[in-house]
Amino acid sequence: MSVRRGRAVLARLAAELTRDPSGDNGLPPVDQIRRHSRILLVGDFLRPVDEIAPIVRGYAVQGITGHIVQVNDPAEEILPFFGRARFEGLEGEGNALIGRVEAVRDEYTALLAAHRGALADLCRSGGWTFTVNRTDHPAESAMLMLHSLLSETERS
């Protein structure tokens, strides 16, 4: 969706946010964004980093800078469950049945930390920034931080 002004913007934005992205990654193609633009990507970013990397690098090569905000629920971060649990993917990933969740918690949190580290490294290598926001924290703090980052980039 290209940047527009006027009354129809809200309707276009709503249509874009609710469209079925089947078959695409939900991100605007590089050729639809002007060179040297700034973009903000918000999501859980739990896909493998090697699927995200070509997208970020493709934008960066075009001089497009960006900010990734990974938004997660506390349960996604600390895996607070015990015993047998079935996890159902909401984006076609399938299901996972874990016999004793507490037995995999430490490995899971280590993998999540490594994943975030890889995302942060990817962003840094492309001149982007990366932050995390949890759903149990106020969105205002993330918005203030993003405002600061965007203002900084604008002054540079």
Coordinates of C-alpha atoms in Angstrom, one line a residue:
M1 CA 0.0 0.0 0.0
S2 CA 1.5 3.3 -1.0
V3 CA 1.5 6.4 1.2
R4 CA -1.6 8.5 0.6
R5 CA -3.5 11.4 2.1
G6 CA -7.2 12.2 2.4
R7 CA -10.4 10.7 3.7
A8 CA -10.1 7.4 1.9
V9 CA -6.9 6.5 3.6
L10 CA -8.6 4.9 6.6
A11 CA -10.8 2.7 4.4
R12 CA -7.8 1.6 2.3
L13 CA -5.7 0.9 5.4
A14 CA -8.5 -1.2 6.9
A15 CA -8.9 -3.1 3.6
E16 CA -5.2 -3.8 3.4
L17 CA -5.0 -5.0 7.0
T18 CA -7.9 -7.4 6.6
R19 CA -7.0 -8.8 3.2
D20 CA -6.2 -12.5 2.9
P21 CA -2.4 -12.6 2.4
S22 CA -2.4 -16.3 1.2
G23 CA 0.6 -16.9 -0.9
D24 CA 2.5 -13.8 0.2
N25 CA 4.5 -12.9 3.2
G26 CA 2.3 -10.0 4.1
L27 CA 5.0 -7.4 3.4
P28 CA 4.9 -4.8 0.6
P29 CA 7.1 -5.7 -2.4
V30 CA 10.3 -3.6 -2.6
D31 CA 9.2 -2.1 -5.9
Q32 CA 6.2 -0.5 -4.3
I33 CA 8.3 1.5 -1.8
R34 CA 10.3 4.6 -2.8
R35 CA 14.0 4.5 -2.4
H36 CA 15.3 5.9 0.9
S37 CA 11.9 5.5 2.6
R38 CA 11.5 4.3 6.1
I39 CA 9.2 1.5 7.0
L40 CA 7.9 0.0 10.2
L41 CA 7.2 -3.8 10.4
V42 CA 5.2 -5.1 13.4
G43 CA 4.5 -8.7 14.1
D44 CA 5.6 -11.8 16.0
F45 CA 8.5 -12.5 13.6
L46 CA 8.7 -16.1 14.7
R47 CA 9.4 -17.3 11.2
P48 CA 12.9 -18.6 10.6
V49 CA 15.4 -15.7 10.2
D50 CA 16.5 -17.1 6.9
E51 CA 13.0 -16.3 5.6
I52 CA 13.0 -12.8 6.9
A53 CA 16.6 -12.0 5.9
P54 CA 16.1 -11.7 2.1
I55 CA 13.2 -9.3 2.7
V56 CA 15.1 -7.0 5.0
R57 CA 18.2 -7.1 2.8
G58 CA 16.1 -6.4 -0.3
Y59 CA 14.7 -3.3 1.3
A60 CA 18.2 -2.2 2.6
V61 CA 19.8 -2.6 -0.9
Q62 CA 17.2 -0.1 -2.1
G63 CA 18.2 2.4 0.6
I64 CA 15.0 1.7 2.6
T65 CA 15.6 1.8 6.3
G66 CA 13.3 0.2 8.8
H67 CA 12.3 -0.8 12.2
I68 CA 11.1 -4.2 13.3
V69 CA 9.0 -4.5 16.4
Q70 CA 8.5 -8.0 17.5
V71 CA 5.3 -8.3 19.5
N72 CA 4.8 -11.4 21.7
D73 CA 2.5 -12.6 24.4
P74 CA 4.2 -13.4 27.8
A75 CA 3.3 -17.0 27.3
E76 CA 5.3 -17.0 24.1
E77 CA 8.3 -15.8 26.0
I78 CA 8.3 -17.9 29.1
L79 CA 6.2 -21.0 28.2
P80 CA 4.4 -21.1 31.6
F81 CA 2.7 -24.4 31.0
F82 CA 3.1 -27.7 32.8
G83 CA 2.4 -31.3 31.7
R84 CA 1.1 -32.3 28.3
A85 CA 0.1 -29.5 25.9
R86 CA -1.0 -29.2 22.3
F87 CA 0.1 -26.0 20.5
E88 CA -1.9 -25.2 17.4
G89 CA -0.4 -23.0 14.7
L90 CA -2.5 -20.1 13.5
E91 CA -0.7 -19.6 10.3
G92 CA -0.6 -23.1 8.8
E93 CA 2.4 -24.3 10.8
G94 CA 0.5 -27.3 12.1
N95 CA 0.3 -28.6 15.6
A96 CA 2.8 -29.7 18.2
L97 CA 2.1 -32.0 21.1
I98 CA 4.6 -31.8 23.9
G99 CA 4.5 -34.5 26.6
R100 CA 6.1 -32.4 29.4
V101 CA 6.3 -28.7 28.6
E102 CA 8.4 -28.0 31.6
A103 CA 11.1 -30.3 30.2
V104 CA 11.6 -28.2 27.1
R105 CA 11.2 -24.7 28.7
D106 CA 14.9 -23.9 29.2
E107 CA 15.7 -25.0 25.6
Y108 CA 12.7 -23.1 24.3
T109 CA 13.7 -19.8 26.0
A110 CA 17.3 -20.2 24.8
L111 CA 16.1 -20.8 21.2
L112 CA 13.8 -17.7 21.5
A113 CA 16.7 -15.6 22.8
A114 CA 19.0 -16.8 19.9
H115 CA 16.2 -16.1 17.4
R116 CA 15.9 -12.5 18.7
G117 CA 19.6 -12.1 18.7
A118 CA 19.7 -13.2 15.0
L119 CA 16.9 -10.8 14.2
A120 CA 18.7 -7.9 15.9
D121 CA 21.9 -8.8 14.0
L122 CA 20.0 -8.9 10.7
C123 CA 18.5 -5.5 11.4
R124 CA 21.8 -4.0 12.4
S125 CA 23.5 -5.3 9.3
G126 CA 20.9 -3.6 7.1
G127 CA 21.0 -0.3 9.1
W128 CA 17.7 -1.1 10.7
T129 CA 16.6 -1.3 14.3
F130 CA 14.9 -4.0 16.3
T131 CA 12.8 -3.9 19.4
V132 CA 10.5 -6.2 21.3
N133 CA 7.2 -5.4 22.9
R134 CA 5.1 -7.7 25.0
T135 CA 1.3 -7.6 25.0
D136 CA 1.2 -7.2 28.8
H137 CA 3.2 -3.9 28.5
P138 CA 1.7 -0.6 27.5
A139 CA 1.9 0.1 23.8
E140 CA 2.7 3.7 24.7
S141 CA 6.3 3.0 25.6
A142 CA 6.9 1.2 22.3
M143 CA 5.3 4.1 20.5
L144 CA 7.5 6.7 22.2
M145 CA 10.6 4.6 21.4
L146 CA 9.5 4.4 17.8
H147 CA 8.9 8.1 17.6
S148 CA 12.3 8.7 19.0
L149 CA 13.9 6.3 16.4
L150 CA 12.0 7.8 13.5
S151 CA 12.8 11.4 14.6
E152 CA 16.5 10.4 14.9
T153 CA 16.5 8.9 11.5
E154 CA 14.8 12.0 10.1
R155 CA 17.5 14.3 11.6
S156 CA 20.4 12.2 10.3

